[in-house]
PDB file of C-alpha atoms in Angstrom:
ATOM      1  CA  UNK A  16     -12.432 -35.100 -21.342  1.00 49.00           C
ATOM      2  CA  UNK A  17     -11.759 -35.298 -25.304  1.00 51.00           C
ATOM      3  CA  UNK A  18     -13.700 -35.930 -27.981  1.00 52.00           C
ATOM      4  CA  UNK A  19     -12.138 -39.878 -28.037  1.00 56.00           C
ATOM      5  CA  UNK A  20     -13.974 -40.534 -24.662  1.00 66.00           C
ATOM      6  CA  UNK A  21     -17.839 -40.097 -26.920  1.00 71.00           C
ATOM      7  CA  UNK A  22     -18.588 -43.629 -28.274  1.00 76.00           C
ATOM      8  CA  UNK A  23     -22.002 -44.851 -29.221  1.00 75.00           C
ATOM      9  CA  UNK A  24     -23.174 -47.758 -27.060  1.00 79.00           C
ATOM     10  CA  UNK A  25     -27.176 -49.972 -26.334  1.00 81.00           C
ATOM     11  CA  UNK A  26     -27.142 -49.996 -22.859  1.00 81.00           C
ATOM     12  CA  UNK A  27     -28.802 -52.094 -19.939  1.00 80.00           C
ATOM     13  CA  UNK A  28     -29.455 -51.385 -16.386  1.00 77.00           C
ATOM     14  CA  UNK A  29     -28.713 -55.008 -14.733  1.00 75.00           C
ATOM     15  CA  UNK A  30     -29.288 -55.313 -10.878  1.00 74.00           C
ATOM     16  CA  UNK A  31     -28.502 -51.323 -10.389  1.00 75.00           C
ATOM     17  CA  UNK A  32     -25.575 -51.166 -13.131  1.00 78.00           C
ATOM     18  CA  UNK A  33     -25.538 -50.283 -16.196  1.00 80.00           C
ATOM     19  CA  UNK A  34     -24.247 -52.825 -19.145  1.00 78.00           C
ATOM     20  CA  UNK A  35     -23.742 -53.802 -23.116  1.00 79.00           C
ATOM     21  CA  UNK A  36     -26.887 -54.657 -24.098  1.00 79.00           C
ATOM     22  CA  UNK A  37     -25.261 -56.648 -27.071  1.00 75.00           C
ATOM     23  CA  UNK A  38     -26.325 -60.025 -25.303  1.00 71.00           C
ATOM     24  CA  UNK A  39     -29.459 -59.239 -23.797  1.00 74.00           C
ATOM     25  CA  UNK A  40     -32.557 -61.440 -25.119  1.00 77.00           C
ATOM     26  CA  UNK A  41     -35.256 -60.744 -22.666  1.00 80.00           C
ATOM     27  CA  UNK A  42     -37.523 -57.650 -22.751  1.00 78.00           C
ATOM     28  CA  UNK A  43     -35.195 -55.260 -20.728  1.00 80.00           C
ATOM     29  CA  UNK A  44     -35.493 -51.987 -21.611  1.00 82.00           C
ATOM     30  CA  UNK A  45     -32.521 -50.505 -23.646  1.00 81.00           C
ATOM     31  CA  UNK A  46     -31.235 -47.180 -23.692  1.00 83.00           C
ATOM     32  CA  UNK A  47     -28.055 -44.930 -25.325  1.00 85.00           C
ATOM     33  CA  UNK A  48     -24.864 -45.340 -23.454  1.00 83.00           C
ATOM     34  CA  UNK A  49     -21.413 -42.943 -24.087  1.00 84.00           C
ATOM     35  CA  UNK A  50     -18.232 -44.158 -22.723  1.00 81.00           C
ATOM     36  CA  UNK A  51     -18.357 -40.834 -21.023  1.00 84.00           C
ATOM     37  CA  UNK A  52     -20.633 -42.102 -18.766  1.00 82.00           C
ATOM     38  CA  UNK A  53     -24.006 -40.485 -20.552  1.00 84.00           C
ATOM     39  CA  UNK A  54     -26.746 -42.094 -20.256  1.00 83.00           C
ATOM     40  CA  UNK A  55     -29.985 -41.163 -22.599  1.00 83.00           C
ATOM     41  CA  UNK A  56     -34.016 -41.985 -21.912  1.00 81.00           C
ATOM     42  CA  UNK A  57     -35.040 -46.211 -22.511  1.00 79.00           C
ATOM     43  CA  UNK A  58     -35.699 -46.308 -26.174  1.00 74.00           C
ATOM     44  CA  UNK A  59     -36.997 -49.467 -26.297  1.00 73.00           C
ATOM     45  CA  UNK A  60     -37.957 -52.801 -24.668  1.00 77.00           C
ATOM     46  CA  UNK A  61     -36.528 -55.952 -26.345  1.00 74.00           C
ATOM     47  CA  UNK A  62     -33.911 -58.236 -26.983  1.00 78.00           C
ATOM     48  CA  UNK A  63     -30.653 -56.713 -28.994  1.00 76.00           C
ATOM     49  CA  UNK A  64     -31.078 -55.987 -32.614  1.00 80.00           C
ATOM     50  CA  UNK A  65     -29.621 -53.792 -35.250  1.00 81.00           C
ATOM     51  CA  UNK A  66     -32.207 -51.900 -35.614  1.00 82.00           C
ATOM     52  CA  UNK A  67     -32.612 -51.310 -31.908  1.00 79.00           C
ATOM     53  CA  UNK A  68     -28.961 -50.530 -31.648  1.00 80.00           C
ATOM     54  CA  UNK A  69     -29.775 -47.614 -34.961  1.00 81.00           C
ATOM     55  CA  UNK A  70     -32.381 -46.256 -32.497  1.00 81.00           C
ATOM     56  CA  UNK A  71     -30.588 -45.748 -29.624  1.00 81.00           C
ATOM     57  CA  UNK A  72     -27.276 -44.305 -32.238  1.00 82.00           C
ATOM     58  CA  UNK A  73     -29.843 -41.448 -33.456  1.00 81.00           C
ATOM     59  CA  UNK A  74     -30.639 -40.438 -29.706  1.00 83.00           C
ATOM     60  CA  UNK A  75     -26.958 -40.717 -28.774  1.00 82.00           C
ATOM     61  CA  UNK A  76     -26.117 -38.274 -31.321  1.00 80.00           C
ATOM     62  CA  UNK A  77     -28.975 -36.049 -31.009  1.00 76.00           C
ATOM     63  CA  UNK A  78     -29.145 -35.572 -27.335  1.00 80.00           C
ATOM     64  CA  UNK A  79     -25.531 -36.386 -26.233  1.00 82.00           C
ATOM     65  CA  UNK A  80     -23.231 -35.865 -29.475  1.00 78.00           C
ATOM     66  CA  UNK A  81     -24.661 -33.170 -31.104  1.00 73.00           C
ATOM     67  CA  UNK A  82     -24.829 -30.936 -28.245  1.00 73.00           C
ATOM     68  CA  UNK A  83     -20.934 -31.501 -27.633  1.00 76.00           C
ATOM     69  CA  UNK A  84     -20.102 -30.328 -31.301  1.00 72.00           C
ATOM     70  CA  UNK A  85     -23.172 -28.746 -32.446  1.00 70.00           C
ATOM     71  CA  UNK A  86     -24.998 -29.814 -36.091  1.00 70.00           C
ATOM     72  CA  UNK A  87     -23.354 -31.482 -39.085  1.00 73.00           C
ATOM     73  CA  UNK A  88     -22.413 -28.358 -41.396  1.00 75.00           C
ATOM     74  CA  UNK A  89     -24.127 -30.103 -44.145  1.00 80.00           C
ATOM     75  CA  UNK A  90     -27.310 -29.839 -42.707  1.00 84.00           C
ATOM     76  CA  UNK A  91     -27.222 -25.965 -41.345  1.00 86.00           C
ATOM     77  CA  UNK A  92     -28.690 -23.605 -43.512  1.00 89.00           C
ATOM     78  CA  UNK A  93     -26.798 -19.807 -43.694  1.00 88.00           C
ATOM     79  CA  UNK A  94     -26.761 -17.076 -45.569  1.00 89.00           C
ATOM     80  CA  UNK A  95     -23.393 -16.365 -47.344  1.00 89.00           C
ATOM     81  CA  UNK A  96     -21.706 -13.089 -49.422  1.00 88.00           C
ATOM     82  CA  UNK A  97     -21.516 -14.158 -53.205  1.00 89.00           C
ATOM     83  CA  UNK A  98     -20.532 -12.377 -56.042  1.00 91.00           C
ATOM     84  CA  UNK A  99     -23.976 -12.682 -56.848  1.00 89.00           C
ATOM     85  CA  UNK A 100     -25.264 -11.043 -53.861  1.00 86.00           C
ATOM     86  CA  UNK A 101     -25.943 -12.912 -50.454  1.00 86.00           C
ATOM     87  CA  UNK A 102     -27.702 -16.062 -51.101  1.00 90.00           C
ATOM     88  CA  UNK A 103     -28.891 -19.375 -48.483  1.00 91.00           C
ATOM     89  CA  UNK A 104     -27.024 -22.307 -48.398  1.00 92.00           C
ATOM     90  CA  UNK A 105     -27.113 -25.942 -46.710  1.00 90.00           C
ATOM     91  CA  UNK A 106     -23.411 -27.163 -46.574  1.00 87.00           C
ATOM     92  CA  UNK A 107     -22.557 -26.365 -50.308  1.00 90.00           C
ATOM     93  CA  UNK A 108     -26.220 -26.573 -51.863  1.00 91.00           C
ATOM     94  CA  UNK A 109     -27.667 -23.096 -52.976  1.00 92.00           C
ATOM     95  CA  UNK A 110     -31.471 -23.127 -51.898  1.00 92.00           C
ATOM     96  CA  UNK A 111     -33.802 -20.327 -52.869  1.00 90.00           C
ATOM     97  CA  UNK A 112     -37.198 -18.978 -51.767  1.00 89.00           C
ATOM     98  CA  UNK A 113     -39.815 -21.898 -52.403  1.00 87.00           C
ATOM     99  CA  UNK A 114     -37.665 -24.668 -52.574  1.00 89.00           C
ATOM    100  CA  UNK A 115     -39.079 -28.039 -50.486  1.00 89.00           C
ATOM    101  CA  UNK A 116     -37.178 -28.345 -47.025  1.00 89.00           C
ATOM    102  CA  UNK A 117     -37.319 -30.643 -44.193  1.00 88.00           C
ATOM    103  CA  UNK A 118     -36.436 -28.896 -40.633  1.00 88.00           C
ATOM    104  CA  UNK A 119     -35.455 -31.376 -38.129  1.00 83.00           C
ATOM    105  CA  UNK A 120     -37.191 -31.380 -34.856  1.00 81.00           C
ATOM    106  CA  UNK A 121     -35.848 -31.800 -31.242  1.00 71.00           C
ATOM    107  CA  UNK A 122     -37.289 -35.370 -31.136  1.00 66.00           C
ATOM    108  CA  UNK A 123     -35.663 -36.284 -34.205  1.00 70.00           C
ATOM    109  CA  UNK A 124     -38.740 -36.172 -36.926  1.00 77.00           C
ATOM    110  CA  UNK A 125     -38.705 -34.139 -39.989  1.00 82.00           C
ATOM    111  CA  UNK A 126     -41.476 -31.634 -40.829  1.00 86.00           C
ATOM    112  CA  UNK A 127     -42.077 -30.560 -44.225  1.00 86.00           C
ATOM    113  CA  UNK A 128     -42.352 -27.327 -45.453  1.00 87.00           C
ATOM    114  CA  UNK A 129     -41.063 -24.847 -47.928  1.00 88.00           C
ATOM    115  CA  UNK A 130     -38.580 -21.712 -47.553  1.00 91.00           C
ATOM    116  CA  UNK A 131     -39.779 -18.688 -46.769  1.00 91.00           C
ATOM    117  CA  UNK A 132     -37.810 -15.355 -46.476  1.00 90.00           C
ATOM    118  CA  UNK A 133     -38.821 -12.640 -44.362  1.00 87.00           C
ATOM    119  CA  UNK A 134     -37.469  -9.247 -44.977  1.00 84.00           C
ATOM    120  CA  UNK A 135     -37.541  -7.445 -41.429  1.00 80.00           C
ATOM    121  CA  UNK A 136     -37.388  -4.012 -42.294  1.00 79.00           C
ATOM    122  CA  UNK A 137     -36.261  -1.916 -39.473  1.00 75.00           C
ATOM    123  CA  UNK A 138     -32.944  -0.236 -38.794  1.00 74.00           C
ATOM    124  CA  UNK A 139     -30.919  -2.735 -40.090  1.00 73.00           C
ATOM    125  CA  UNK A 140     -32.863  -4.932 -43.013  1.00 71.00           C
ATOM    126  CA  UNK A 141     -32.842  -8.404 -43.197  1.00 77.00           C
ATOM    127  CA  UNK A 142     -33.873 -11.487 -44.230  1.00 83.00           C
ATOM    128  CA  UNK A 143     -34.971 -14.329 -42.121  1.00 87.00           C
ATOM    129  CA  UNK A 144     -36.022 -17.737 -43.267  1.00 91.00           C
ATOM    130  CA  UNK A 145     -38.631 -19.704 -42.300  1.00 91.00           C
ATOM    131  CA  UNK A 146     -40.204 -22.905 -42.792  1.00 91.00           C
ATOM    132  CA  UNK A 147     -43.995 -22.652 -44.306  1.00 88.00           C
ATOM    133  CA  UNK A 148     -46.125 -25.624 -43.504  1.00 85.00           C
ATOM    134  CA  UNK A 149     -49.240 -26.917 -44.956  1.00 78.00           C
ATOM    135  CA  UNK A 150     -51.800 -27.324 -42.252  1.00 75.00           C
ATOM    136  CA  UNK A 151     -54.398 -29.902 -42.791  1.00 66.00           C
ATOM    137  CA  UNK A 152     -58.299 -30.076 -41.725  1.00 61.00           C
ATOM    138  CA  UNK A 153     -61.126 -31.201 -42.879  1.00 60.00           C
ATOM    139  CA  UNK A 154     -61.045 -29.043 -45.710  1.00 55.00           C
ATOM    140  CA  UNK A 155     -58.683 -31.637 -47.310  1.00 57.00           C
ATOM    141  CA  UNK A 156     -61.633 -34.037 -47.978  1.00 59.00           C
ATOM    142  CA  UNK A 157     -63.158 -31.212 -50.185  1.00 60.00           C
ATOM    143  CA  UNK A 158     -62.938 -29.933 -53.779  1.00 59.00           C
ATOM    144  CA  UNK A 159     -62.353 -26.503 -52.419  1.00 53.00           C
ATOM    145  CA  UNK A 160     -58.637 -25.944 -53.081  1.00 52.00           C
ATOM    146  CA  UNK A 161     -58.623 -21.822 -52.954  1.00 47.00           C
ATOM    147  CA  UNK A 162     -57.855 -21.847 -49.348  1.00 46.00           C
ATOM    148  CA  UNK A 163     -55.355 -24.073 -47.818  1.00 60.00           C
ATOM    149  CA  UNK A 164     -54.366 -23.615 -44.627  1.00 67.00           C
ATOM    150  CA  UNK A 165     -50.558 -23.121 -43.422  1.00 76.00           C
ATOM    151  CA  UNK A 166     -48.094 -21.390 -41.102  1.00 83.00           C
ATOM    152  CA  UNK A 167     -44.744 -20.322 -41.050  1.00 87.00           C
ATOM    153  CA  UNK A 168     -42.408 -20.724 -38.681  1.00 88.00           C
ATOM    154  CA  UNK A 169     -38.737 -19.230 -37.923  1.00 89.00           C
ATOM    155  CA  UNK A 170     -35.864 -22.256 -39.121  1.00 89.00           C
ATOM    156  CA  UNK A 171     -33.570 -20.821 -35.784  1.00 83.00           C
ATOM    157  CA  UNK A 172     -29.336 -21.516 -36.327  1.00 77.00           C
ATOM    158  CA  UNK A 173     -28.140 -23.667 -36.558  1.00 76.00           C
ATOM    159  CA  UNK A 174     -31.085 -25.752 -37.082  1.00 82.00           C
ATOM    160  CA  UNK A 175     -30.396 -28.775 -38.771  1.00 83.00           C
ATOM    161  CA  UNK A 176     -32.432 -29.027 -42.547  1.00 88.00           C
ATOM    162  CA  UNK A 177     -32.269 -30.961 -45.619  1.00 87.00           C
ATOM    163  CA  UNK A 178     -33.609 -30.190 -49.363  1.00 87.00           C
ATOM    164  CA  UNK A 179     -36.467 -32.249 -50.609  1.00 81.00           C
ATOM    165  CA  UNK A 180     -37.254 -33.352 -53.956  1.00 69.00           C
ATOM    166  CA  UNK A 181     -40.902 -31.633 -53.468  1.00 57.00           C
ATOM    167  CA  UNK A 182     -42.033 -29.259 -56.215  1.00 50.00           C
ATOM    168  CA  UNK A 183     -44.586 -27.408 -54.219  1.00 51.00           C
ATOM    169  CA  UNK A 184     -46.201 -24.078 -54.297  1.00 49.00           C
ATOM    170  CA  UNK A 185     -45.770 -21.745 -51.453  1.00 49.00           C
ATOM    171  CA  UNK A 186     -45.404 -17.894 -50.974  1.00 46.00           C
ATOM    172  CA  UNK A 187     -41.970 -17.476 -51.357  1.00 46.00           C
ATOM    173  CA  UNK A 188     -41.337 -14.368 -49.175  1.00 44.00           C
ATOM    174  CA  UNK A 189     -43.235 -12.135 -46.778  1.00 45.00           C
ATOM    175  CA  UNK A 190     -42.528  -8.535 -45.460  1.00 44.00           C
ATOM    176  CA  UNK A 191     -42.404  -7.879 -41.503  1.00 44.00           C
ATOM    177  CA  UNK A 192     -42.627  -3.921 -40.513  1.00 40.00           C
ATOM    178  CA  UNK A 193     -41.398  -2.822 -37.368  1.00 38.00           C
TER     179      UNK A 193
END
């Protein structure tokens, strides 16, 4: 099977098949449907709308289409050789240690968070990035501001990211020993 047998489709299960949903008006529930034959989770219950159809495209291509081709390059962030040294990129866009990122999840949200670089010092050095979040708590509701909470967590390839116009202040790199 090619790549031309993958089209995006709002499906309908009518009387045990499955159907265009571009005509239903009742409250049937919809789903993603490839003209491969794939077949995603009911997104929704409801007549036929745009933005019904835009739901069901974004779990078409992130269950079904993204898994045949793997992530748009533009959104993958990598560390690259430049005559500057090695440095991270997303697609084209140099990002550096700090700078605001959004790390798409497997259901399709963004979290927030800043890049972190961890050196890994063992054998072979290296740097791994991560994603540091800002937890929140009750603390928030406070004047006390000299303790916020957050985590980091490892941004795995080829995870799918974008850059964020966020200014933010986070560590910008941590040091893991062997």
């Amino acid at each position: 099977m090619g790549m031309d047998d993958h089209s995006h489709e709002v499906g309908v299960r009518v009387e045990g098949t499955v159907q265009p949903a571009a005509g239903v008006t009742d409250g049937s529930p919809l789903f993603p449907l490839c003209a491969c034959g794939w077949t995603g989770p009911d997104v929704v219950r409801g007549p036929w709308t745009p933005e019904l159809d835009e739901a069901c495209y974004e779990v078409w291509a992130r269950e079904h289409w993204e898994r045949l081709v793997g992530p748009d390059p533009a959104t993958v962030l990598e560390e690259r050789a430049t005559e500057h040294g090695r440095r991270w990129f997303i697609g084209e866009q140099t990002v550096q240690a700090g700078q605001a990122l959004d790390l798409r999840l497997p259901a399709g949200r963004w979290l927030h968070g800043h890049l972190v670089l961890v050196e890994v010092r063992d054998e072979r050095p290296w740097t791994a990035p991560h994603l540091g979040i800002a937890l929140g708590g009750v603390w928030e509701s406070t004047d006390c501001t000299d303790y916020s909470l957050s985590a980091v967590v490892g941004i795995p390839p080829p995870a799918a990211v974008r850059v964020c116009p966020d200014p933010g202040g986070f560590p910008t790199s941590l040091v893991v020993h062997d």
